[in-house]
CSV table of C-alpha atoms and ligand atoms in Angstrom, one decimal:
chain,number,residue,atom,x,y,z
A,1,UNK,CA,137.0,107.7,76.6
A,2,UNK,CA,134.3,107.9,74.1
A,3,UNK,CA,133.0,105.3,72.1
A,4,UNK,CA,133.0,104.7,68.7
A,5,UNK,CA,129.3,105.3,67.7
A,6,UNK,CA,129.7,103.6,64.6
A,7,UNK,CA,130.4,100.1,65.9
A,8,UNK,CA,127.7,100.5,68.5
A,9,UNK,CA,124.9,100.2,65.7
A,10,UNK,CA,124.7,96.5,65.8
A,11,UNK,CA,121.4,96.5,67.5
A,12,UNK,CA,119.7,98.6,65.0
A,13,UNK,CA,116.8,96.9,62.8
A,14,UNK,CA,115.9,94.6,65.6
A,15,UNK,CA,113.3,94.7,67.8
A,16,UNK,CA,112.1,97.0,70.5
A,17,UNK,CA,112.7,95.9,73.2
A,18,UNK,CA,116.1,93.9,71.7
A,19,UNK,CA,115.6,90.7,73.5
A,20,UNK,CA,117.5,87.7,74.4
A,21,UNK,CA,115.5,84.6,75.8
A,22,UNK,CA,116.5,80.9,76.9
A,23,UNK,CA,117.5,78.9,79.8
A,24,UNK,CA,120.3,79.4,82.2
A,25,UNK,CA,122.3,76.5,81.2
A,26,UNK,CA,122.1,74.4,77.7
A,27,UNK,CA,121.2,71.0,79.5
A,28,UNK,CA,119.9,69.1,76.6
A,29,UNK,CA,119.1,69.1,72.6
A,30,UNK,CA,116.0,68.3,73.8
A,31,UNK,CA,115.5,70.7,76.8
A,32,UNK,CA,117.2,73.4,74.4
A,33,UNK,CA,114.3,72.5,71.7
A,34,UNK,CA,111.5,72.4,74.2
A,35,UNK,CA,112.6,75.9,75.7
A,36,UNK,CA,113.8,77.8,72.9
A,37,UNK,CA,110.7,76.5,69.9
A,38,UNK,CA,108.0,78.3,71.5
A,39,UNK,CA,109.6,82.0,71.4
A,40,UNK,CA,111.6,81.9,68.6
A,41,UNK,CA,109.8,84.3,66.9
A,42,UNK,CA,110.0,86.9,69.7
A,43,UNK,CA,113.7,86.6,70.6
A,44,UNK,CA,116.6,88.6,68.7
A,45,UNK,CA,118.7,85.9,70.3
A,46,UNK,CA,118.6,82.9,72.0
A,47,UNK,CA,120.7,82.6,75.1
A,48,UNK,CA,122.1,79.6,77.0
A,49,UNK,CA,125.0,79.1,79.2
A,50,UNK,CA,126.9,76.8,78.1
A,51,UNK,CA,130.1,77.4,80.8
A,52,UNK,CA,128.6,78.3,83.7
A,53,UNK,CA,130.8,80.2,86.7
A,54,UNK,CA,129.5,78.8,89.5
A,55,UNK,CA,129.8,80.5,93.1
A,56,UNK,CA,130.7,76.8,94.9
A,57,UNK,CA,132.5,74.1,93.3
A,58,UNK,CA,129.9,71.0,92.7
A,59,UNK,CA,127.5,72.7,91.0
A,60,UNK,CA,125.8,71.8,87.5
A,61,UNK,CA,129.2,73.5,85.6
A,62,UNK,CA,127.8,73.6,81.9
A,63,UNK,CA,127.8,70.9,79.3
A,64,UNK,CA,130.9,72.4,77.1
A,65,UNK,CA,131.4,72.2,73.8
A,66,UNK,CA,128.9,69.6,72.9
A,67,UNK,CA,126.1,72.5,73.9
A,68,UNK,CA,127.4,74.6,70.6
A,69,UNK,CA,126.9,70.7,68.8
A,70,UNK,CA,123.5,70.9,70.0
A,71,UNK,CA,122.9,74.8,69.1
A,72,UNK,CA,123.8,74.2,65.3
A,73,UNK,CA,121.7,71.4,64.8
A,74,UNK,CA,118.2,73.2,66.0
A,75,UNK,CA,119.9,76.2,64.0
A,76,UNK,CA,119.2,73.6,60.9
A,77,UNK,CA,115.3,72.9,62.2
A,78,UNK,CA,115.2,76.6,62.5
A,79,UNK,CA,117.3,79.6,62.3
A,80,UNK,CA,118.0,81.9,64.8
A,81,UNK,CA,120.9,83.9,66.7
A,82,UNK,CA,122.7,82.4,69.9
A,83,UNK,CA,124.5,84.2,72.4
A,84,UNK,CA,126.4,82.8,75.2
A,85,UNK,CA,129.0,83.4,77.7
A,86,UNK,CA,132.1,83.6,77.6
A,87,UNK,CA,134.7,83.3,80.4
A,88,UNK,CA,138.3,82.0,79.2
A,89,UNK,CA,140.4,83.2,75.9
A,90,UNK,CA,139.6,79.0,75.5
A,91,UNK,CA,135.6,79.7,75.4
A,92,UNK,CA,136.0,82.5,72.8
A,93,UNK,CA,137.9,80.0,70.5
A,94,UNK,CA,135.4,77.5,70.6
A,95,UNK,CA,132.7,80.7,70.4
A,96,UNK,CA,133.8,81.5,67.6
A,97,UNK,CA,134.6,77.9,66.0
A,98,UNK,CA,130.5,77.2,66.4
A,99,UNK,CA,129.8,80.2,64.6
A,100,UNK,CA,128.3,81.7,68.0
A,101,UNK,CA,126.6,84.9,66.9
A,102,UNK,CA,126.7,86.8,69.9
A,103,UNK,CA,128.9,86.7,73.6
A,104,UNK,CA,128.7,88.4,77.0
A,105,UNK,CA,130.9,88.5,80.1
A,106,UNK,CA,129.6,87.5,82.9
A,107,UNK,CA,129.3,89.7,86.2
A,108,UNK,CA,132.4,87.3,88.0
A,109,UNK,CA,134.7,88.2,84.8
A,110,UNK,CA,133.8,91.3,84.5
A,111,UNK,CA,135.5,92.3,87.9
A,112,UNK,CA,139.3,90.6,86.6
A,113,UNK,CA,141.0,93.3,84.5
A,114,UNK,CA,143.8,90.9,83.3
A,115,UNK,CA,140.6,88.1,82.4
A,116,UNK,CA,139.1,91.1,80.7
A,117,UNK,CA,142.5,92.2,79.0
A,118,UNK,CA,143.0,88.5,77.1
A,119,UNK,CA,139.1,88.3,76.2
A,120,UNK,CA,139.5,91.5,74.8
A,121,UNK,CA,143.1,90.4,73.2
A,122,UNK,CA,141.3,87.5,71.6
A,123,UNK,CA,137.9,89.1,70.4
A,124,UNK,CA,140.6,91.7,68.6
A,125,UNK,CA,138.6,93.3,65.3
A,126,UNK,CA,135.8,91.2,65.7
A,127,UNK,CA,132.2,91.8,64.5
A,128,UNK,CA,131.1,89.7,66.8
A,129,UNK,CA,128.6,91.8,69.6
A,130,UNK,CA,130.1,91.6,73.2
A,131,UNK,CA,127.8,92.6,75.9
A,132,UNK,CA,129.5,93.2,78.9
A,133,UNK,CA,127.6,92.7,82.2
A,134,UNK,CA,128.1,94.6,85.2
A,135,UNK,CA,130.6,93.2,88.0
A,136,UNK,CA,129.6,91.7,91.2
A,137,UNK,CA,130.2,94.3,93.4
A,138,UNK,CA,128.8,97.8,92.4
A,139,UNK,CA,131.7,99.8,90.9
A,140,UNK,CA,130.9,101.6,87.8
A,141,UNK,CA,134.9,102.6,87.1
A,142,UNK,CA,135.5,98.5,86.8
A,143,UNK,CA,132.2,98.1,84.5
A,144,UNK,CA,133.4,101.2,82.7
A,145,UNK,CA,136.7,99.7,82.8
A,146,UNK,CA,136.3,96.5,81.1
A,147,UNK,CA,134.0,98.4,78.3
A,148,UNK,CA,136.8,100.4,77.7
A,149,UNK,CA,139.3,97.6,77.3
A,150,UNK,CA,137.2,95.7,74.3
A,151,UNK,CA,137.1,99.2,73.0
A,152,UNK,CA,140.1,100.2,72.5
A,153,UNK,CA,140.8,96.2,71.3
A,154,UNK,CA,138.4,97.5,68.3
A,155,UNK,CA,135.6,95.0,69.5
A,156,UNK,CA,132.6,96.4,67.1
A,157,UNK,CA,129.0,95.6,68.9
A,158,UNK,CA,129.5,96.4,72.1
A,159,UNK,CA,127.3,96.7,74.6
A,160,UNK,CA,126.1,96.5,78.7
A,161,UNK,CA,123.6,94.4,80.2
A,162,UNK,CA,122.5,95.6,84.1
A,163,UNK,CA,122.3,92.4,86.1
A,164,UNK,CA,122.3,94.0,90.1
A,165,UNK,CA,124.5,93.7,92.7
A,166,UNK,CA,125.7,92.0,95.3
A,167,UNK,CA,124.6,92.4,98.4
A,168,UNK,CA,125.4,91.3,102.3
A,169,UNK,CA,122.9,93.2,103.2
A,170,UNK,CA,119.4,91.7,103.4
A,171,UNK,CA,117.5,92.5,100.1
A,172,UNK,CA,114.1,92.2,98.5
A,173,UNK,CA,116.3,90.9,95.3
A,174,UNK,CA,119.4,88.4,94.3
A,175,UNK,CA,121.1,90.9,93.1
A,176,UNK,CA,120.2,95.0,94.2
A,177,UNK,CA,119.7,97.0,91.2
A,178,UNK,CA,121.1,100.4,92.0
A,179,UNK,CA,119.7,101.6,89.2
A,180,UNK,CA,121.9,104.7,89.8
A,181,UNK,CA,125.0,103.1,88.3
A,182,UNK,CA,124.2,101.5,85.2
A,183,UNK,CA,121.7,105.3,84.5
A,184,UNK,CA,125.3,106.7,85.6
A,185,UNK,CA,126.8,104.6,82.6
A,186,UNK,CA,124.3,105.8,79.9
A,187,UNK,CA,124.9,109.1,80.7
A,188,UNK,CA,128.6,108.5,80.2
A,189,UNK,CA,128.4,106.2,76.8
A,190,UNK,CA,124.7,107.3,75.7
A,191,UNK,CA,125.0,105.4,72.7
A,192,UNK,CA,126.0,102.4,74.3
A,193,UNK,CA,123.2,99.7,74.1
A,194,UNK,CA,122.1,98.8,77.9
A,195,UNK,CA,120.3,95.9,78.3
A,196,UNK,CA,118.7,94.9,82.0
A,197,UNK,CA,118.7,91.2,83.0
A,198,UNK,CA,115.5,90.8,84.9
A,199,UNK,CA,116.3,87.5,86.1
A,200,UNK,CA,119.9,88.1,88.3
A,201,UNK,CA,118.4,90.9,89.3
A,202,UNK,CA,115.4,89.2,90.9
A,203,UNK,CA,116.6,85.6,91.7
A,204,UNK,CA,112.3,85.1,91.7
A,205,UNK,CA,110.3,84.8,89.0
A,206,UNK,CA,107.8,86.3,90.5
A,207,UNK,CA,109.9,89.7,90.0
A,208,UNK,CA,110.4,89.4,86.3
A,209,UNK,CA,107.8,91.4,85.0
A,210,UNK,CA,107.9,94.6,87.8
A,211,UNK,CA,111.4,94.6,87.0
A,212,UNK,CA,111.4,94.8,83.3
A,213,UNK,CA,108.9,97.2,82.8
A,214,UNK,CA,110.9,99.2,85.2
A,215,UNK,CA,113.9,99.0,82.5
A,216,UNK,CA,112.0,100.3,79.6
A,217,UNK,CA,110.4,102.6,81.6
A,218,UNK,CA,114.2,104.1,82.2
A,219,UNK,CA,114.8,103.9,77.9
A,220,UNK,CA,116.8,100.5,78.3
A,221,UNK,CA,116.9,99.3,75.2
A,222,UNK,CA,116.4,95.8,76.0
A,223,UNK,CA,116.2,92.7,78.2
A,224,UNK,CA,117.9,89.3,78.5
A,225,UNK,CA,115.2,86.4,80.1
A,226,UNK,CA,116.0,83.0,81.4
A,227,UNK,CA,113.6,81.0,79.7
A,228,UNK,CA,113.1,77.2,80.3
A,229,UNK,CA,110.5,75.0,79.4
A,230,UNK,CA,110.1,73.3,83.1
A,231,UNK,CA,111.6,76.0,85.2
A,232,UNK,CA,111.3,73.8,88.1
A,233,UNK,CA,113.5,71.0,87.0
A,234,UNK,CA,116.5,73.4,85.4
A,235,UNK,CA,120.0,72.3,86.7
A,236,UNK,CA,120.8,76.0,87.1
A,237,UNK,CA,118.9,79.1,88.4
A,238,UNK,CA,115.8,77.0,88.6
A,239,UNK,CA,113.7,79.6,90.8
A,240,UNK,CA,114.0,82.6,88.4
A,241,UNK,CA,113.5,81.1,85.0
A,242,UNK,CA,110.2,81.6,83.6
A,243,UNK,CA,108.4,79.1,81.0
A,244,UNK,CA,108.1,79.8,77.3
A,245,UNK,CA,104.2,80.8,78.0
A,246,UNK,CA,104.8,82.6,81.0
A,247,UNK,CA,107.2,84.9,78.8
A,248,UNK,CA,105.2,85.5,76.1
A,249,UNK,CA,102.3,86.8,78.9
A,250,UNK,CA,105.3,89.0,80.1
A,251,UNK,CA,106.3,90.3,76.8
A,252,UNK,CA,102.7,90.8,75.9
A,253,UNK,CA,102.1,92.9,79.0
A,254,UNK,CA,105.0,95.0,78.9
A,255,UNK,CA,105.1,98.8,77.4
A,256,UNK,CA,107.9,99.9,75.5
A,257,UNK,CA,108.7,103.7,76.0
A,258,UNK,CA,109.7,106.2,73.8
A,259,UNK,CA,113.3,107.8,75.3
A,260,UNK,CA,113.1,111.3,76.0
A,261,UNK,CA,112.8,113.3,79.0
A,262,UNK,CA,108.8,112.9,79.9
A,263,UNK,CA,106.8,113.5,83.1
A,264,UNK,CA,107.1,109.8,83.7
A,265,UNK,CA,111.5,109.4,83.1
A,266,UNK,CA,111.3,112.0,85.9
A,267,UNK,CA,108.5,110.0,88.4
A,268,UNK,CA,110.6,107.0,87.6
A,269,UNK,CA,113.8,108.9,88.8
A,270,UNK,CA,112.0,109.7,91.9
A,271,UNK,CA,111.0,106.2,91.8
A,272,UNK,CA,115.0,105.0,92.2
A,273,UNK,CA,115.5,107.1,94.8
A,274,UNK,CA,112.8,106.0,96.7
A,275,UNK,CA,113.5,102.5,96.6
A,276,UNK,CA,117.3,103.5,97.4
A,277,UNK,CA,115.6,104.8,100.8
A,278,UNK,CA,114.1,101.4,101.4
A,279,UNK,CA,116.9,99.8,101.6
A,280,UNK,CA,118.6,102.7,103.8
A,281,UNK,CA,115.6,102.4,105.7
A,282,UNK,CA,116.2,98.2,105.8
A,283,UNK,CA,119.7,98.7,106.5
A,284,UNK,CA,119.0,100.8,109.4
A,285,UNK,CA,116.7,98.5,111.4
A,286,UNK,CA,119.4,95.8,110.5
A,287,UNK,CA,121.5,97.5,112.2
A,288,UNK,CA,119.5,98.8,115.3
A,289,UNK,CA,118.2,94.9,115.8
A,290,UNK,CA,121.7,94.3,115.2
A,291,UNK,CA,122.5,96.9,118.4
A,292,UNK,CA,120.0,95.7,120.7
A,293,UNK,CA,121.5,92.2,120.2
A,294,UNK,CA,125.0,93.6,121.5
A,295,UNK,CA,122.9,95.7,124.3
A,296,UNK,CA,121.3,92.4,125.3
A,297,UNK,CA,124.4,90.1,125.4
A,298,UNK,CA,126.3,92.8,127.0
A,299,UNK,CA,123.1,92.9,129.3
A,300,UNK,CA,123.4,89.4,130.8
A,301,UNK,CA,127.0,89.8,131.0
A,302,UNK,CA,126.4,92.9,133.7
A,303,UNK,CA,123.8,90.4,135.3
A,304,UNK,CA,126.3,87.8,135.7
A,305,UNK,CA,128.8,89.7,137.3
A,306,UNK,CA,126.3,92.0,139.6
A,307,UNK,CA,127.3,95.0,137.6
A,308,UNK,CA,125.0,98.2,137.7
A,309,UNK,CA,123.1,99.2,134.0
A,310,UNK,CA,124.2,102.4,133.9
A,311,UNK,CA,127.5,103.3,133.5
A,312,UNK,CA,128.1,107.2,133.5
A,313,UNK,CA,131.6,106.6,131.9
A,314,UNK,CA,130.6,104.8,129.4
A,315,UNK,CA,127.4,106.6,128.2
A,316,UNK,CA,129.9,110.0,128.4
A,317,UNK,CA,131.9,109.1,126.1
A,318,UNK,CA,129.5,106.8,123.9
A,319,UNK,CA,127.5,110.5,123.7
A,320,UNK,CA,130.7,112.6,122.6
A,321,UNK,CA,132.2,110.1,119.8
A,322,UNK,CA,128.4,109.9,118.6
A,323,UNK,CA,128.1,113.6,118.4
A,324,UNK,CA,131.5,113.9,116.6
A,325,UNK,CA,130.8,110.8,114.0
A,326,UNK,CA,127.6,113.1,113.4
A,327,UNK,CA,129.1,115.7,112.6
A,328,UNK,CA,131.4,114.1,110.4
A,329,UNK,CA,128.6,113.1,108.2
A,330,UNK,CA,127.3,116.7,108.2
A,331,UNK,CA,124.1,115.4,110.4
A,332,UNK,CA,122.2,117.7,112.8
A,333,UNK,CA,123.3,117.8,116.4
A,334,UNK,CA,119.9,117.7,118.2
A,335,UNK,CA,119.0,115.2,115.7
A,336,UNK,CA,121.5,112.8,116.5
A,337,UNK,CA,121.4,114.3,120.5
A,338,UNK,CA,117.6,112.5,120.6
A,339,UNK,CA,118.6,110.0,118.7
A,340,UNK,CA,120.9,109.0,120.8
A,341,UNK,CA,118.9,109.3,123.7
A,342,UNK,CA,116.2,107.3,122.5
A,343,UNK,CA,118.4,104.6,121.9
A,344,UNK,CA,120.3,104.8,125.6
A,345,UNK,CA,116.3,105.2,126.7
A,346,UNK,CA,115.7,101.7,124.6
A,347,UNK,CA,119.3,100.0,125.8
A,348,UNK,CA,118.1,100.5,129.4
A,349,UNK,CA,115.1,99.8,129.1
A,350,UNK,CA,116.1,96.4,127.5
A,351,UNK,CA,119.0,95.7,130.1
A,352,UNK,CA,116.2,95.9,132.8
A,353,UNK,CA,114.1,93.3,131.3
A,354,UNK,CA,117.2,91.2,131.8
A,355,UNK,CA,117.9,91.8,135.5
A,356,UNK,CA,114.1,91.5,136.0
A,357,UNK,CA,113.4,88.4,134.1
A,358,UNK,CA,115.8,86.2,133.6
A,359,UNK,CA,117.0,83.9,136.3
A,360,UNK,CA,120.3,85.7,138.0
A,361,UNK,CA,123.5,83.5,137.6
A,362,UNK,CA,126.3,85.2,139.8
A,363,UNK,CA,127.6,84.1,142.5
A,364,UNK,CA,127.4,86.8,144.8
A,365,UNK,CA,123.9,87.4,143.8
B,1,PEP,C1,124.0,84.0,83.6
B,1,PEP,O1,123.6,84.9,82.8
B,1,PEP,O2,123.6,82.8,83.5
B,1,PEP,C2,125.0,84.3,84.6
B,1,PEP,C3,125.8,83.4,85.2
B,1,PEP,O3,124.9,85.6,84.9
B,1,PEP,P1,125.8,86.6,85.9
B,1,PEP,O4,127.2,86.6,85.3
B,1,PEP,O5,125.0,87.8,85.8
B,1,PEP,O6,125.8,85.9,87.3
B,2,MN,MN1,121.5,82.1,85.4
């Protein structure tokens, strides 16, 4: 499907980088005041969750309605635009009742088509921007799905934001960029606005910066913040939100590239790749630690019942599925031949620490 470029102009005439800033979760009129004030005048909007999905029941769930109460009045001190998420066909209607100026869909709605389908059904026509973030799990047909959906429900300012993946895999980040998929989605909706949420992404706040200068530096067009004014004490997300000072020195220290196909779009691409080989890389010792765990525990089990290491049977046919799985994945057969080797050189090796060392406990023995 293509979209509509027309309705994707929303974000034209505002800033570059388009930002949204705020805390997590609207806690307080005062905590809102405190964190919001001192960046007005950087933000395109405001953001602030004010229904918050949480992972495990018992968490800080959002305030409700009374957070839109709280919105409209600082609108009164001082203007601005506030975006929030929305999760229910209910949370629209109140959205829209508070004169909300802008909603996304957050990464665990984003994954339900028939959620999607009645957000969609009740956003109808609207002017109001929707910025759909990408699901949990990284699937660009269900992110490209739920895009579609609002689209084809004539939903005008649409629009992605990029907030990583999840992971059971041990990661550097909260939430693994694979900054593959949402470049995969540009290239299909070019026009689409992509926006990359620094904060899921990195869980730290340490991360913030690296990671959004990354984003522009792949032509995002611009970047939602979790902004609070005492990070430490927020009720939600409290190790990733930066203060209003800490995200001016971010802003102030980012540069904003011009899109186009330069000497550095293409060192960045090698850039992605390279940090998809880290985690390969991290994946793979996982998984070799993981192996010698099983050789060791399967090492004190031969101990304990006075069985020799080697087993010719078993290493015959471990060799022959290995070398057909290899092959399978179109790898090199001497590759995997010393690979696999090495690692019945390292399983031994280990096994005999176990006989040697460790105090025998069969009974024969
Ligand atoms: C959020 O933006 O506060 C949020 C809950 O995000 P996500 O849906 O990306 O987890
Ligand atoms: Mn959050």
């Amino acid at each position: 499907m293509t979209l509509d470029q027309e309705k994707l102009n929303w974000m034209k005439g505002t800033k570059k980088p388009f930002l949204i800033a705020g805390p997590c979760s609207a806690e307080s009129e005062e905590q809102l005041r405190s964190s919001v004030m001192p960046i007005l005048n950087k933000v395109d909007y405001v953001r602030a969750g004010i229904w918050k999905p949480r992972t495990r029941p018992g968490n800080f769930e959002g305030v409700g309605e009374k957070g839109l109460v709280w919105i409209n009045t600082l609108k009164k001190e001082m203007p601005f635009h506030f975006a929030t998420e929305v999760g229910t066909p209910e949370h629209v209607e109140l959205a829209l009742k508070h004169q909300v100026d802008l909603v996304w869909i957050g990464a665990r709605t984003t994954v339900n088509p028939f959620l999607v389908s009645e957000l969609a059904e009740v956003l109808r026509g609207t002017d109001l921007p929707v910025l759909i973030k990408n699901p949990i799990h990284p699937e660009l047909a269900l992110w490209k799905g739920a895009i579609e959906r609002f689209a084809k429900n004539n939903v005008r300012g649409l629009g992605a934001i990029h907030r990583g993946f999840h992971s059971y895999q041990k990661s550097l980040y909260r939430n693994i960029p694979l900054w593959q998929i949402p470049l995969d989605l540009k290239s299909e909706f070019p026009e689409l606005p992509l926006l990359c949420d620094p904060s899921h992404i990195g869980g730290d706040r340490q991360m913030i910066s690296k990671i959004s200068q990354k984003a522009l530096n792949l032509a995002y067009d611009g970047l939602m913040i979790e902004t609070h004014y005492a990070p430490d004490q927020a009720l939600s997300d409290a190790q990733q939100q930066v203060s209003p000072q800490q995200l001016l020195k971010i802003l102030d220290h980012l540069t904003y590239r011009r899109p186009g196909l330069t000497e550095e779009t293409f060192l960045n691409q090698l850039e992605i790749i390279r940090e998809q080989i880290d985690q390969a890389d991290l994946e793979l010792l996982q998984a070799l630690a993981k192996r010698m765990d099983l050789v060791a525990h399967i090492g004190e089990i031969k101990k304990e019942h006075n069985v020799a290491i080697f087993q010719i049977s078993r290493w015959k046919e471990i060799f022959k599925s290995r070398l057909e799985m290899g092959k399978e994945f179109k790898l090199d057969e001497s590759f995997i031949m010393e690979m696999l080797r090495l690692l019945h050189q390292q399983s031994v090796k280990k096994q005999t620490e176990i006989f040697d060392n460790e105090p025998s406990t069969h009974k024969n023995g």
